[in-house]
PDB file of C-alpha atoms and ligand atoms in Angstrom:
ATOM      1  CA  MET A  25     -14.897 -25.965  22.694  1.00 50.00           C
ATOM      2  CA  SER A  26     -14.361 -22.620  21.282  1.00 49.00           C
ATOM      3  CA  ASP A  27     -17.509 -21.216  23.290  1.00 55.00           C
ATOM      4  CA  LEU A  28     -16.291 -22.927  26.286  1.00 62.00           C
ATOM      5  CA  GLY A  29     -12.812 -21.359  26.041  1.00 55.00           C
ATOM      6  CA  THR A  30     -14.464 -17.885  25.847  1.00 59.00           C
ATOM      7  CA  ARG A  31     -16.423 -18.633  28.843  1.00 58.00           C
ATOM      8  CA  LEU A  32     -13.383 -19.646  30.738  1.00 71.00           C
ATOM      9  CA  ASP A  33     -11.439 -17.035  29.720  1.00 72.00           C
ATOM     10  CA  ARG A  34     -11.221 -14.930  32.929  1.00 64.00           C
ATOM     11  CA  TYR A  35      -9.798 -18.164  34.687  1.00 73.00           C
ATOM     12  CA  ARG A  36      -6.612 -18.107  32.230  1.00 77.00           C
ATOM     13  CA  GLY A  37      -3.641 -18.434  33.998  1.00 78.00           C
ATOM     14  CA  GLN A  38      -5.107 -19.684  37.054  1.00 80.00           C
ATOM     15  CA  GLU A  39      -4.840 -23.335  38.050  1.00 83.00           C
ATOM     16  CA  LEU A  40      -8.102 -25.047  36.763  1.00 83.00           C
ATOM     17  CA  ILE A  41      -9.098 -28.451  38.576  1.00 86.00           C
ATOM     18  CA  LEU A  42     -11.539 -30.517  35.836  1.00 85.00           C
ATOM     19  CA  TYR A  43     -13.355 -33.492  37.007  1.00 86.00           C
ATOM     20  CA  CYS A  44     -16.275 -35.678  35.515  1.00 79.00           C
ATOM     21  CA  ALA A  45     -17.531 -39.208  36.880  1.00 77.00           C
ATOM     22  CA  HIS A  46     -14.353 -41.347  36.143  1.00 81.00           C
ATOM     23  CA  GLY A  47     -11.912 -38.768  34.792  1.00 86.00           C
ATOM     24  CA  ASN A  48     -11.933 -39.711  31.024  1.00 85.00           C
ATOM     25  CA  ARG A  49     -14.000 -36.759  29.698  1.00 79.00           C
ATOM     26  CA  SER A  50     -12.014 -34.502  32.062  1.00 84.00           C
ATOM     27  CA  LEU A  51      -8.795 -35.531  30.666  1.00 87.00           C
ATOM     28  CA  ARG A  52      -9.825 -34.760  27.036  1.00 84.00           C
ATOM     29  CA  LEU A  53     -11.167 -31.342  28.191  1.00 83.00           C
ATOM     30  CA  ALA A  54      -7.850 -30.563  29.964  1.00 84.00           C
ATOM     31  CA  LYS A  55      -5.958 -31.791  26.790  1.00 86.00           C
ATOM     32  CA  ALA A  56      -8.250 -29.502  24.665  1.00 84.00           C
ATOM     33  CA  LEU A  57      -8.005 -26.464  26.982  1.00 84.00           C
ATOM     34  CA  ASP A  58      -3.958 -26.961  26.979  1.00 85.00           C
ATOM     35  CA  ASP A  59      -4.138 -26.679  23.361  1.00 86.00           C
ATOM     36  CA  ALA A  60      -6.072 -23.604  23.516  1.00 83.00           C
ATOM     37  CA  GLY A  61      -3.429 -21.908  25.645  1.00 84.00           C
ATOM     38  CA  PHE A  62      -4.922 -22.761  29.275  1.00 84.00           C
ATOM     39  CA  GLU A  63      -1.528 -24.070  30.772  1.00 82.00           C
ATOM     40  CA  ASN A  64      -2.708 -25.006  34.525  1.00 85.00           C
ATOM     41  CA  ALA A  65      -5.786 -27.324  33.464  1.00 85.00           C
ATOM     42  CA  LEU A  66      -5.452 -30.457  35.253  1.00 88.00           C
ATOM     43  CA  SER A  67      -7.762 -33.506  35.289  1.00 89.00           C
ATOM     44  CA  LEU A  68      -8.862 -35.190  38.441  1.00 89.00           C
ATOM     45  CA  ALA A  69      -7.718 -38.305  37.630  1.00 89.00           C
ATOM     46  CA  GLY A  70     -10.427 -41.025  38.633  1.00 89.00           C
ATOM     47  CA  GLY A  71     -13.115 -38.602  38.561  1.00 84.00           C
ATOM     48  CA  ILE A  72     -15.423 -37.789  41.362  1.00 82.00           C
ATOM     49  CA  THR A  73     -16.428 -41.229  41.771  1.00 80.00           C
ATOM     50  CA  ALA A  74     -12.673 -42.036  42.969  1.00 86.00           C
ATOM     51  CA  TRP A  75     -12.482 -38.943  45.141  1.00 85.00           C
ATOM     52  CA  ALA A  76     -15.521 -39.950  46.928  1.00 81.00           C
ATOM     53  CA  GLU A  77     -14.250 -43.598  47.414  1.00 84.00           C
ATOM     54  CA  GLU A  78     -11.553 -42.112  48.869  1.00 87.00           C
ATOM     55  CA  GLY A  79     -13.772 -40.978  51.379  1.00 85.00           C
ATOM     56  CA  LEU A  80     -12.980 -36.970  50.694  1.00 85.00           C
ATOM     57  CA  PRO A  81     -15.637 -34.528  51.001  1.00 80.00           C
ATOM     58  CA  VAL A  82     -18.186 -34.084  48.291  1.00 75.00           C
ATOM     59  CA  GLU A  83     -20.741 -31.009  48.328  1.00 67.00           C
ATOM     60  CA  LEU A  84     -23.769 -31.228  46.196  1.00 63.00           C
ATOM     61  CA  PRO A  85     -24.673 -28.023  44.285  1.00 60.00           C
ATOM     62  CA  GLY A  86     -27.814 -26.898  45.329  1.00 68.00           C
ATOM     63  CA  GLU A  87     -30.887 -27.187  42.880  1.00 86.00           C
ATOM     64  CA  LEU A  88     -33.381 -24.550  42.095  1.00 96.00           C
ATOM     65  CA  ASP A  89     -37.203 -25.520  42.277  1.00 95.00           C
ATOM     66  CA  ASP A  90     -39.171 -25.030  39.037  1.00 96.00           C
ATOM     67  CA  ALA A  91     -40.729 -21.663  40.037  1.00 97.00           C
ATOM     68  CA  GLN A  92     -37.035 -20.323  40.948  1.00 97.00           C
ATOM     69  CA  ARG A  93     -35.837 -21.678  37.443  1.00 97.00           C
ATOM     70  CA  VAL A  94     -38.653 -19.525  35.671  1.00 98.00           C
ATOM     71  CA  ARG A  95     -38.059 -16.492  37.964  1.00 98.00           C
ATOM     72  CA  TYR A  96     -34.336 -16.288  37.932  1.00 98.00           C
ATOM     73  CA  SER A  97     -34.154 -17.583  34.149  1.00 98.00           C
ATOM     74  CA  ARG A  98     -32.566 -14.347  33.039  1.00 98.00           C
ATOM     75  CA  HIS A  99     -30.041 -14.656  35.715  1.00 98.00           C
ATOM     76  CA  VAL A 100     -29.368 -18.621  35.012  1.00 97.00           C
ATOM     77  CA  LEU A 101     -28.895 -17.407  30.941  1.00 97.00           C
ATOM     78  CA  ILE A 102     -25.754 -15.538  31.767  1.00 97.00           C
ATOM     79  CA  PRO A 103     -22.841 -17.764  31.943  1.00 96.00           C
ATOM     80  CA  GLU A 104     -20.890 -15.892  34.689  1.00 96.00           C
ATOM     81  CA  ILE A 105     -24.357 -16.594  36.912  1.00 97.00           C
ATOM     82  CA  GLY A 106     -25.633 -19.622  35.851  1.00 97.00           C
ATOM     83  CA  VAL A 107     -27.505 -22.122  38.650  1.00 96.00           C
ATOM     84  CA  ALA A 108     -24.348 -22.053  40.845  1.00 96.00           C
ATOM     85  CA  GLY A 109     -24.337 -18.255  40.729  1.00 97.00           C
ATOM     86  CA  GLN A 110     -28.309 -17.961  41.553  1.00 98.00           C
ATOM     87  CA  GLN A 111     -27.691 -20.483  44.375  1.00 97.00           C
ATOM     88  CA  ARG A 112     -24.916 -18.439  45.877  1.00 97.00           C
ATOM     89  CA  LEU A 113     -27.282 -15.337  45.612  1.00 98.00           C
ATOM     90  CA  LEU A 114     -30.112 -17.057  47.357  1.00 98.00           C
ATOM     91  CA  SER A 115     -27.646 -17.998  50.227  1.00 97.00           C
ATOM     92  CA  SER A 116     -25.952 -14.671  50.318  1.00 98.00           C
ATOM     93  CA  ASN A 117     -26.360 -12.103  53.106  1.00 98.00           C
ATOM     94  CA  VAL A 118     -26.628  -8.213  52.535  1.00 98.00           C
ATOM     95  CA  LEU A 119     -26.997  -5.574  54.738  1.00 98.00           C
ATOM     96  CA  VAL A 120     -28.525  -2.360  53.543  1.00 98.00           C
ATOM     97  CA  ILE A 121     -28.346   0.754  55.873  1.00 98.00           C
ATOM     98  CA  GLY A 122     -30.954   3.344  55.363  1.00 98.00           C
ATOM     99  CA  ALA A 123     -34.376   2.473  53.652  1.00 98.00           C
ATOM    100  CA  GLY A 124     -34.074   5.828  52.083  1.00 98.00           C
ATOM    101  CA  GLY A 125     -32.981   7.141  48.324  1.00 97.00           C
ATOM    102  CA  LEU A 126     -30.241   4.953  48.261  1.00 98.00           C
ATOM    103  CA  GLY A 127     -31.473   2.098  49.948  1.00 98.00           C
ATOM    104  CA  SER A 128     -34.682   1.752  48.234  1.00 98.00           C
ATOM    105  CA  PRO A 129     -33.345   0.809  44.581  1.00 98.00           C
ATOM    106  CA  ALA A 130     -30.494  -1.170  46.104  1.00 98.00           C
ATOM    107  CA  ALA A 131     -33.101  -3.088  48.404  1.00 98.00           C
ATOM    108  CA  LEU A 132     -35.480  -3.802  45.718  1.00 98.00           C
ATOM    109  CA  TYR A 133     -33.000  -4.999  43.012  1.00 98.00           C
ATOM    110  CA  LEU A 134     -31.214  -7.299  45.393  1.00 98.00           C
ATOM    111  CA  ALA A 135     -34.662  -8.585  46.732  1.00 98.00           C
ATOM    112  CA  ALA A 136     -35.780  -9.030  43.063  1.00 98.00           C
ATOM    113  CA  ALA A 137     -32.416 -10.611  42.213  1.00 98.00           C
ATOM    114  CA  GLY A 138     -32.760 -13.157  45.244  1.00 98.00           C
ATOM    115  CA  VAL A 139     -30.461 -12.280  47.784  1.00 98.00           C
ATOM    116  CA  GLY A 140     -31.662 -14.810  50.391  1.00 98.00           C
ATOM    117  CA  ARG A 141     -31.131 -12.646  53.446  1.00 98.00           C
ATOM    118  CA  LEU A 142     -31.822  -8.919  53.466  1.00 98.00           C
ATOM    119  CA  GLY A 143     -31.078  -6.819  56.466  1.00 98.00           C
ATOM    120  CA  ILE A 144     -32.598  -3.396  56.706  1.00 98.00           C
ATOM    121  CA  VAL A 145     -31.575  -0.798  59.149  1.00 98.00           C
ATOM    122  CA  ASP A 146     -33.864   2.324  59.695  1.00 98.00           C
ATOM    123  CA  ASP A 147     -35.164   3.890  62.800  1.00 97.00           C
ATOM    124  CA  ASP A 148     -37.421   6.532  60.509  1.00 97.00           C
ATOM    125  CA  VAL A 149     -41.031   6.524  59.466  1.00 98.00           C
ATOM    126  CA  VAL A 150     -42.312   7.542  56.025  1.00 98.00           C
ATOM    127  CA  ASP A 151     -42.770  10.979  55.528  1.00 98.00           C
ATOM    128  CA  GLU A 152     -44.381  12.690  52.475  1.00 98.00           C
ATOM    129  CA  SER A 153     -41.315  14.496  51.472  1.00 97.00           C
ATOM    130  CA  ASN A 154     -39.713  11.155  51.193  1.00 97.00           C
ATOM    131  CA  LEU A 155     -41.932   9.735  48.219  1.00 98.00           C
ATOM    132  CA  GLN A 156     -40.013  12.060  45.471  1.00 98.00           C
ATOM    133  CA  ARG A 157     -37.508   9.662  45.469  1.00 98.00           C
ATOM    134  CA  GLN A 158     -37.672   6.806  48.002  1.00 98.00           C
ATOM    135  CA  VAL A 159     -39.358   4.049  45.861  1.00 98.00           C
ATOM    136  CA  LEU A 160     -39.391   1.634  48.380  1.00 98.00           C
ATOM    137  CA  HIS A 161     -42.434   3.331  50.083  1.00 98.00           C
ATOM    138  CA  SER A 162     -45.874   4.230  49.087  1.00 98.00           C
ATOM    139  CA  THR A 163     -48.518   6.832  49.880  1.00 98.00           C
ATOM    140  CA  ALA A 164     -50.358   4.164  51.913  1.00 98.00           C
ATOM    141  CA  ALA A 165     -47.371   3.996  53.953  1.00 98.00           C
ATOM    142  CA  LEU A 166     -47.021   7.187  55.082  1.00 98.00           C
ATOM    143  CA  GLY A 167     -46.088   7.465  58.854  1.00 98.00           C
ATOM    144  CA  GLU A 168     -44.978   3.515  58.949  1.00 98.00           C
ATOM    145  CA  PRO A 169     -41.982   2.661  60.115  1.00 98.00           C
ATOM    146  CA  LYS A 170     -39.950   2.578  56.824  1.00 98.00           C
ATOM    147  CA  VAL A 171     -38.443  -0.855  58.195  1.00 98.00           C
ATOM    148  CA  ALA A 172     -42.155  -2.204  58.080  1.00 98.00           C
ATOM    149  CA  SER A 173     -42.841  -0.671  54.626  1.00 98.00           C
ATOM    150  CA  ALA A 174     -39.803  -1.994  53.017  1.00 98.00           C
ATOM    151  CA  GLU A 175     -40.173  -5.663  54.621  1.00 98.00           C
ATOM    152  CA  GLU A 176     -43.666  -5.458  53.123  1.00 98.00           C
ATOM    153  CA  ARG A 177     -42.626  -4.222  49.596  1.00 98.00           C
ATOM    154  CA  VAL A 178     -39.734  -6.777  49.386  1.00 98.00           C
ATOM    155  CA  ARG A 179     -42.081  -9.660  50.575  1.00 97.00           C
ATOM    156  CA  GLU A 180     -44.528  -8.656  47.985  1.00 97.00           C
ATOM    157  CA  LEU A 181     -41.957  -8.740  45.330  1.00 98.00           C
ATOM    158  CA  ASN A 182     -39.771 -11.646  46.224  1.00 98.00           C
ATOM    159  CA  PRO A 183     -40.789 -14.592  48.813  1.00 97.00           C
ATOM    160  CA  ASP A 184     -37.626 -16.079  48.589  1.00 97.00           C
ATOM    161  CA  VAL A 185     -36.119 -13.153  50.436  1.00 98.00           C
ATOM    162  CA  GLU A 186     -35.859 -13.222  54.167  1.00 98.00           C
ATOM    163  CA  VAL A 187     -36.155  -9.637  55.568  1.00 98.00           C
ATOM    164  CA  VAL A 188     -34.114  -8.979  58.847  1.00 98.00           C
ATOM    165  CA  GLY A 189     -35.563  -5.529  59.779  1.00 98.00           C
ATOM    166  CA  TYR A 190     -33.644  -3.244  62.525  1.00 98.00           C
ATOM    167  CA  ARG A 191     -36.043  -0.513  63.672  1.00 98.00           C
ATOM    168  CA  GLU A 192     -33.083   1.281  65.181  1.00 98.00           C
ATOM    169  CA  ARG A 193     -30.579   3.983  64.234  1.00 97.00           C
ATOM    170  CA  LEU A 194     -26.919   2.419  63.658  1.00 97.00           C
ATOM    171  CA  SER A 195     -25.021   3.381  66.781  1.00 97.00           C
ATOM    172  CA  ALA A 196     -21.618   2.507  68.454  1.00 97.00           C
ATOM    173  CA  ASP A 197     -24.300   0.688  71.068  1.00 97.00           C
ATOM    174  CA  ASN A 198     -25.553  -1.484  68.306  1.00 98.00           C
ATOM    175  CA  VAL A 199     -23.111  -1.657  65.556  1.00 98.00           C
ATOM    176  CA  ASP A 200     -21.486  -4.653  66.809  1.00 98.00           C
ATOM    177  CA  ARG A 201     -24.452  -6.524  67.448  1.00 98.00           C
ATOM    178  CA  ILE A 202     -25.870  -6.172  63.685  1.00 98.00           C
ATOM    179  CA  LEU A 203     -22.603  -6.630  62.100  1.00 98.00           C
ATOM    180  CA  ASP A 204     -22.103  -9.891  63.913  1.00 98.00           C
ATOM    181  CA  GLU A 205     -24.995 -11.140  62.225  1.00 98.00           C
ATOM    182  CA  ASP A 206     -23.210 -12.742  59.512  1.00 97.00           C
ATOM    183  CA  TRP A 207     -23.418 -10.289  56.640  1.00 98.00           C
ATOM    184  CA  ASP A 208     -21.414 -10.676  53.387  1.00 98.00           C
ATOM    185  CA  VAL A 209     -21.690  -7.315  51.943  1.00 98.00           C
ATOM    186  CA  ILE A 210     -22.902  -3.971  53.370  1.00 98.00           C
ATOM    187  CA  VAL A 211     -24.686  -1.278  51.127  1.00 98.00           C
ATOM    188  CA  ASP A 212     -24.317   2.274  52.743  1.00 98.00           C
ATOM    189  CA  GLY A 213     -27.402   4.182  52.009  1.00 97.00           C
ATOM    190  CA  ALA A 214     -26.887   6.306  55.103  1.00 95.00           C
ATOM    191  CA  ASP A 215     -27.823  10.043  54.595  1.00 90.00           C
ATOM    192  CA  ASN A 216     -25.454  11.561  57.411  1.00 92.00           C
ATOM    193  CA  PHE A 217     -21.697  11.739  58.275  1.00 93.00           C
ATOM    194  CA  PRO A 218     -21.994  10.164  61.979  1.00 94.00           C
ATOM    195  CA  THR A 219     -23.485   7.192  60.489  1.00 96.00           C
ATOM    196  CA  ARG A 220     -21.217   7.031  57.633  1.00 96.00           C
ATOM    197  CA  TYR A 221     -17.988   7.495  59.699  1.00 97.00           C
ATOM    198  CA  LEU A 222     -19.166   4.780  62.249  1.00 98.00           C
ATOM    199  CA  LEU A 223     -20.215   2.435  59.883  1.00 98.00           C
ATOM    200  CA  ASN A 224     -16.629   2.747  58.092  1.00 98.00           C
ATOM    201  CA  ASP A 225     -14.781   1.815  61.318  1.00 98.00           C
ATOM    202  CA  ALA A 226     -17.063  -0.727  62.207  1.00 98.00           C
ATOM    203  CA  SER A 227     -16.760  -2.531  58.809  1.00 98.00           C
ATOM    204  CA  VAL A 228     -12.919  -2.366  58.834  1.00 98.00           C
ATOM    205  CA  TRP A 229     -12.863  -4.193  62.271  1.00 98.00           C
ATOM    206  CA  HIS A 230     -15.420  -6.585  61.244  1.00 98.00           C
ATOM    207  CA  ARG A 231     -13.503  -7.041  57.792  1.00 98.00           C
ATOM    208  CA  ILE A 232     -16.802  -6.606  55.637  1.00 98.00           C
ATOM    209  CA  PRO A 233     -16.758  -4.825  52.449  1.00 98.00           C
ATOM    210  CA  VAL A 234     -19.305  -1.750  52.252  1.00 98.00           C
ATOM    211  CA  VAL A 235     -20.458  -0.363  48.798  1.00 98.00           C
ATOM    212  CA  HIS A 236     -20.723   3.488  49.296  1.00 98.00           C
ATOM    213  CA  GLY A 237     -23.079   5.853  47.805  1.00 98.00           C
ATOM    214  CA  SER A 238     -23.902   9.284  48.057  1.00 96.00           C
ATOM    215  CA  ILE A 239     -25.920  12.052  46.340  1.00 96.00           C
ATOM    216  CA  PHE A 240     -26.308  15.810  46.491  1.00 94.00           C
ATOM    217  CA  ARG A 241     -28.602  17.630  44.113  1.00 95.00           C
ATOM    218  CA  PHE A 242     -27.557  16.504  40.535  1.00 97.00           C
ATOM    219  CA  GLU A 243     -24.292  14.798  41.422  1.00 97.00           C
ATOM    220  CA  GLY A 244     -23.805  11.245  42.885  1.00 97.00           C
ATOM    221  CA  GLN A 245     -20.935   9.021  43.785  1.00 97.00           C
ATOM    222  CA  ALA A 246     -20.218   5.259  44.293  1.00 98.00           C
ATOM    223  CA  THR A 247     -17.127   3.075  45.617  1.00 98.00           C
ATOM    224  CA  VAL A 248     -16.490  -0.043  47.178  1.00 98.00           C
ATOM    225  CA  PHE A 249     -14.603  -0.108  50.359  1.00 98.00           C
ATOM    226  CA  ALA A 250     -13.088  -3.718  50.600  1.00 98.00           C
ATOM    227  CA  PRO A 251     -10.823  -3.828  54.104  1.00 96.00           C
ATOM    228  CA  GLY A 252      -7.363  -5.133  53.606  1.00 92.00           C
ATOM    229  CA  ASP A 253      -7.990  -4.441  49.866  1.00 94.00           C
ATOM    230  CA  GLY A 254      -8.277  -0.753  48.985  1.00 96.00           C
ATOM    231  CA  PRO A 255      -8.882   2.277  50.766  1.00 98.00           C
ATOM    232  CA  CYS A 256     -11.498   2.961  53.613  1.00 98.00           C
ATOM    233  CA  TYR A 257     -13.833   5.809  53.651  1.00 98.00           C
ATOM    234  CA  ARG A 258     -11.453   7.574  56.141  1.00 97.00           C
ATOM    235  CA  CYS A 259      -8.618   7.366  53.499  1.00 98.00           C
ATOM    236  CA  LEU A 260     -10.501   9.390  51.275  1.00 96.00           C
ATOM    237  CA  PHE A 261     -11.989  11.600  54.000  1.00 95.00           C
ATOM    238  CA  PRO A 262      -9.826  11.638  57.352  1.00 93.00           C
ATOM    239  CA  GLN A 263     -12.100  14.518  58.283  1.00 89.00           C
ATOM    240  CA  PRO A 264     -15.854  15.237  57.813  1.00 87.00           C
ATOM    241  CA  PRO A 265     -16.628  18.591  56.289  1.00 83.00           C
ATOM    242  CA  PRO A 266     -17.802  21.291  58.514  1.00 81.00           C
ATOM    243  CA  PRO A 267     -21.538  21.121  59.017  1.00 74.00           C
ATOM    244  CA  GLU A 268     -22.202  24.558  57.289  1.00 73.00           C
ATOM    245  CA  LEU A 269     -20.551  23.159  53.977  1.00 73.00           C
ATOM    246  CA  ALA A 270     -22.226  19.738  54.140  1.00 71.00           C
ATOM    247  CA  PRO A 271     -26.275  20.217  53.767  1.00 71.00           C
ATOM    248  CA  SER A 272     -27.992  17.246  54.085  1.00 71.00           C
ATOM    249  CA  CYS A 273     -30.490  16.363  51.150  1.00 68.00           C
ATOM    250  CA  ALA A 274     -33.281  17.619  53.224  1.00 70.00           C
ATOM    251  CA  GLU A 275     -31.307  20.779  53.430  1.00 75.00           C
ATOM    252  CA  GLY A 276     -29.700  21.081  49.840  1.00 82.00           C
ATOM    253  CA  GLY A 277     -32.199  19.056  48.033  1.00 93.00           C
ATOM    254  CA  VAL A 278     -31.816  16.201  45.323  1.00 96.00           C
ATOM    255  CA  LEU A 279     -32.969  15.280  42.169  1.00 97.00           C
ATOM    256  CA  GLY A 280     -35.580  12.528  42.616  1.00 97.00           C
ATOM    257  CA  VAL A 281     -34.081   9.927  40.196  1.00 98.00           C
ATOM    258  CA  LEU A 282     -30.524  10.567  41.288  1.00 98.00           C
ATOM    259  CA  PRO A 283     -30.697   8.022  44.044  1.00 98.00           C
ATOM    260  CA  GLY A 284     -32.048   5.590  41.700  1.00 98.00           C
ATOM    261  CA  VAL A 285     -29.073   5.744  39.762  1.00 98.00           C
ATOM    262  CA  ILE A 286     -26.639   5.638  42.390  1.00 98.00           C
ATOM    263  CA  GLY A 287     -28.694   3.436  44.510  1.00 98.00           C
ATOM    264  CA  SER A 288     -28.574   0.778  41.500  1.00 98.00           C
ATOM    265  CA  ILE A 289     -25.089   1.093  41.113  1.00 98.00           C
ATOM    266  CA  GLN A 290     -24.722   0.175  44.583  1.00 98.00           C
ATOM    267  CA  GLY A 291     -27.059  -2.794  44.013  1.00 98.00           C
ATOM    268  CA  ALA A 292     -24.696  -4.038  41.082  1.00 98.00           C
ATOM    269  CA  GLU A 293     -21.647  -3.844  42.889  1.00 98.00           C
ATOM    270  CA  ALA A 294     -23.071  -5.573  46.032  1.00 98.00           C
ATOM    271  CA  LEU A 295     -24.412  -8.459  43.494  1.00 98.00           C
ATOM    272  CA  LYS A 296     -20.995  -8.610  41.951  1.00 98.00           C
ATOM    273  CA  LEU A 297     -19.176  -9.154  45.310  1.00 98.00           C
ATOM    274  CA  ALA A 298     -21.797 -11.511  46.401  1.00 98.00           C
ATOM    275  CA  LEU A 299     -21.102 -13.543  43.250  1.00 98.00           C
ATOM    276  CA  GLY A 300     -17.185 -13.023  43.130  1.00 97.00           C
ATOM    277  CA  ILE A 301     -17.399 -11.732  39.772  1.00 98.00           C
ATOM    278  CA  GLY A 302     -16.363  -8.923  37.631  1.00 98.00           C
ATOM    279  CA  GLU A 303     -14.221  -6.013  38.899  1.00 98.00           C
ATOM    280  CA  PRO A 304     -15.771  -4.278  41.959  1.00 98.00           C
ATOM    281  CA  LEU A 305     -15.063  -0.653  42.114  1.00 98.00           C
ATOM    282  CA  ILE A 306     -12.249  -0.928  44.752  1.00 98.00           C
ATOM    283  CA  GLY A 307      -9.950   1.871  44.638  1.00 98.00           C
ATOM    284  CA  ARG A 308     -12.124   3.636  42.066  1.00 98.00           C
ATOM    285  CA  LEU A 309     -14.814   6.580  42.989  1.00 98.00           C
ATOM    286  CA  LEU A 310     -17.384   6.722  40.350  1.00 98.00           C
ATOM    287  CA  LEU A 311     -18.874  10.314  39.802  1.00 98.00           C
ATOM    288  CA  TYR A 312     -22.003  10.815  38.011  1.00 98.00           C
ATOM    289  CA  ASP A 313     -23.317  14.318  36.983  1.00 98.00           C
ATOM    290  CA  ALA A 314     -27.130  14.053  36.143  1.00 98.00           C
ATOM    291  CA  LEU A 315     -27.022  17.722  34.453  1.00 98.00           C
ATOM    292  CA  ALA A 316     -24.082  16.908  32.433  1.00 98.00           C
ATOM    293  CA  GLY A 317     -25.112  13.392  31.754  1.00 98.00           C
ATOM    294  CA  SER A 318     -21.654  12.297  32.479  1.00 98.00           C
ATOM    295  CA  PHE A 319     -19.724   9.831  34.492  1.00 98.00           C
ATOM    296  CA  ASP A 320     -16.173  10.141  35.604  1.00 98.00           C
ATOM    297  CA  GLU A 321     -13.769   7.804  37.835  1.00 98.00           C
ATOM    298  CA  VAL A 322     -11.247   8.877  39.998  1.00 97.00           C
ATOM    299  CA  ALA A 323      -8.548   6.482  41.282  1.00 98.00           C
ATOM    300  CA  VAL A 324      -8.414   6.237  45.358  1.00 98.00           C
ATOM    301  CA  ARG A 325      -5.729   4.600  47.117  1.00 97.00           C
ATOM    302  CA  ARG A 326      -5.544   3.372  50.698  1.00 97.00           C
ATOM    303  CA  ASP A 327      -3.718   5.681  53.095  1.00 97.00           C
ATOM    304  CA  PRO A 328      -0.811   3.974  54.973  1.00 97.00           C
ATOM    305  CA  SER A 329      -1.200   6.707  57.775  1.00 97.00           C
ATOM    306  CA  CYS A 330      -5.147   6.076  58.084  1.00 98.00           C
ATOM    307  CA  PRO A 331      -6.155   6.420  61.611  1.00 97.00           C
ATOM    308  CA  VAL A 332      -8.418   3.342  61.259  1.00 98.00           C
ATOM    309  CA  CYS A 333      -7.190   0.852  58.416  1.00 97.00           C
ATOM    310  CA  GLY A 334      -3.518   2.301  58.028  1.00 97.00           C
ATOM    311  CA  ASP A 335      -0.403   0.566  59.191  1.00 97.00           C
ATOM    312  CA  ALA A 336      -0.406   1.963  62.644  1.00 97.00           C
ATOM    313  CA  PRO A 337      -4.045   2.684  63.218  1.00 97.00           C
ATOM    314  CA  THR A 338      -4.617   5.289  65.960  1.00 97.00           C
ATOM    315  CA  ILE A 339      -8.347   4.773  66.184  1.00 97.00           C
ATOM    316  CA  THR A 340      -9.045   1.340  67.471  1.00 97.00           C
ATOM    317  CA  GLU A 341     -12.562   1.748  69.214  1.00 97.00           C
ATOM    318  CA  TYR A 342     -15.608   3.522  68.530  1.00 97.00           C
ATOM    319  CA  VAL A 343     -15.595   7.517  69.211  1.00 95.00           C
ATOM    320  CA  ASP A 344     -18.401   9.903  69.520  1.00 93.00           C
ATOM    321  CA  TYR A 345     -19.176  10.061  65.941  1.00 94.00           C
ATOM    322  CA  VAL A 346     -21.795  13.021  66.401  1.00 90.00           C
ATOM    323  CA  GLU A 347     -19.383  15.068  68.037  1.00 89.00           C
ATOM    324  CA  PHE A 348     -16.588  13.943  65.847  1.00 89.00           C
ATOM    325  CA  CYS A 349     -18.695  15.387  62.731  1.00 87.00           C
ATOM    326  CA  ALA A 350     -19.537  18.499  64.602  1.00 83.00           C
ATOM    327  CA  GLY A 351     -15.951  19.466  64.306  1.00 72.00           C
ATOM    328  CA  THR A 352     -15.773  19.972  67.955  1.00 54.00           C
ATOM    329  CA  HIS A 353     -12.915  17.601  68.024  1.00 48.00           C
TER     330      HIS A 353
HETATM  331 ZN1   ZN B  24      -8.358   3.822  55.704  1.00 72.93          ZN
END
């Protein structure tokens, strides 16, 4: 009981409904939890047997097969995940924008973790200058579409994962079609401002949380934009920086391992959101400085006057993002 009490600690204060087959064991547990300070633990009278006899809906938890029990054993051992959490991951849908520096570690760890359906959007081909950091791709894949190279690598890593590849650049013309395909979480590994603003607006309108990451030289940042619960990208950055002050990684350079750190943090946040556990980085911008070896955190808030997620939005349809980011309007 003491162990169970600790494991249930995160539910303290919430209403808990306990059930067993006939309602006897759950009644004893409810009493024990009440003694342990859980005031809202109730036992389902008659148990699941009476529930089912009433004709009320019953959903049987999915099972893991033998190979999955072994593959995901280190997840199953964690009380916050367990068999049910792993099942949840296997039926979750995560869309990764960009199979580059950030998308590589994110996609690899999400695939290894058993995210059942992994979307990858990228229109680029593997270039030699990518290999210093984009660990999804190998020297043998030079010249191949990144989506094809990513698909192959993910398939080799974990056959449980269905990869949905989009060999296209995210644009106002395709974003609704892609986002409409049932994604629980989006990982933003875009390397340019037009895509970032487009994805932001689309995700606010589609109400899909976005795990944001960005990198430059030795510094990176990550946060979670959850529509209706915290700021969006435009709340933080209403305007893109002037192009001359915002060099891309092709122009400014990046330490090879940096996207590994930030993309892995994005992977962790995506898994937390898919599992519904922990404290997501909503309203918090996490900053990492590889040279200093330090992490910092800045609180960020939703802006009620934000043009997209604010109380009276002024932008309600897609704009010309390339033009917007070029600062011409
Ligand atoms: Zn906003």
